[in-house]
Coordinates of C-alpha atoms in Angstrom, one line a residue:
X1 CA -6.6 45.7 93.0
X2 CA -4.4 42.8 91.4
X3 CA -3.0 40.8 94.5
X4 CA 0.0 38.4 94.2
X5 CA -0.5 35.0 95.0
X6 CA 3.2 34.3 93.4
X7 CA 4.5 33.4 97.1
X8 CA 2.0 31.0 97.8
X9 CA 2.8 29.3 94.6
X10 CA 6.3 29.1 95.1
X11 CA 6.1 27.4 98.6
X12 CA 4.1 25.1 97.5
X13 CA 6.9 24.1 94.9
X14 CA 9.8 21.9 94.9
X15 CA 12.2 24.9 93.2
X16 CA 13.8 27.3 95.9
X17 CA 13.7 31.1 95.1
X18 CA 17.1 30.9 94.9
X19 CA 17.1 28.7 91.5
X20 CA 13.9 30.6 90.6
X21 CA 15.9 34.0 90.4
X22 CA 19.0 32.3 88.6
X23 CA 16.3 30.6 85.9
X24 CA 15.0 34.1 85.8
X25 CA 18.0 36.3 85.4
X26 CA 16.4 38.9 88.4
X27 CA 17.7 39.4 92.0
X28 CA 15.7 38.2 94.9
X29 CA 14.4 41.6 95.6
X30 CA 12.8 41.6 92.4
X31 CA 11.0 38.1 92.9
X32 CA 10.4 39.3 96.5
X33 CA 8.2 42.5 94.5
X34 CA 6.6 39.9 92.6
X35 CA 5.4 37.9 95.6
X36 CA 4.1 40.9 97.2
X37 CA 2.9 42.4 94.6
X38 CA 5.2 45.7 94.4
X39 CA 6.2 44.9 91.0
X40 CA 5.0 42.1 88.5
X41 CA 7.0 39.7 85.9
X42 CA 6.2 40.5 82.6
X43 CA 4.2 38.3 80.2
X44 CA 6.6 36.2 78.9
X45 CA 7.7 35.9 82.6
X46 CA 4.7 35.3 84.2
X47 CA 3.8 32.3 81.6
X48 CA 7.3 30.9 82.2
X49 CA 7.0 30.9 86.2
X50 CA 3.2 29.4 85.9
X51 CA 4.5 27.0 83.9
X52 CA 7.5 26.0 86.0
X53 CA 5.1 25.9 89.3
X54 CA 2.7 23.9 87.8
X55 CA -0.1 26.6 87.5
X56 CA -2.0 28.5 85.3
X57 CA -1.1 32.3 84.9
X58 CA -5.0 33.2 86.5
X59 CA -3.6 30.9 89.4
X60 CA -0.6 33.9 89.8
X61 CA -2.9 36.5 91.0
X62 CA -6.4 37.6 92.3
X63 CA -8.6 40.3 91.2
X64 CA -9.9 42.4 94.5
X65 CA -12.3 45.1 94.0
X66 CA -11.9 48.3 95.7
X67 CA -8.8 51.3 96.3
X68 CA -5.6 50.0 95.0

């Protein structure tokens, strides 16, 4: 099961999710989904947020065996 560690990232960051959405082009539900995990960013997305937190892309999420 791929868990989200998006939020973490992002309140450890200087950028608000407000600027984060506008910089994305997505509504705060959909960066809420990506901090929980409901829905993900795509590629090009997910190297373009690590990159603006200050992360690698592995840093995004955690692998956790068992039932998804």
């Amino acid at each position: 099961m791929m868990i989200s560690l998006i939020g973490h990232w992002i309140k450890q960051s200087k950028l608000t999710r407000k600027e984060l959405c506008e910089v994305f082009g997505v509504s705060q539900n959909t960066l809420s989904n990506w901090c929980t995990g409901k829905t993900f960013p795509t590629i090009p997305q997910a190297f373009k947020l690590a990159t603006l937190l200050n992360v690698k892309v592995d840093d995004l999420y955690h692998w956790k065996e068992g039932k998804e």
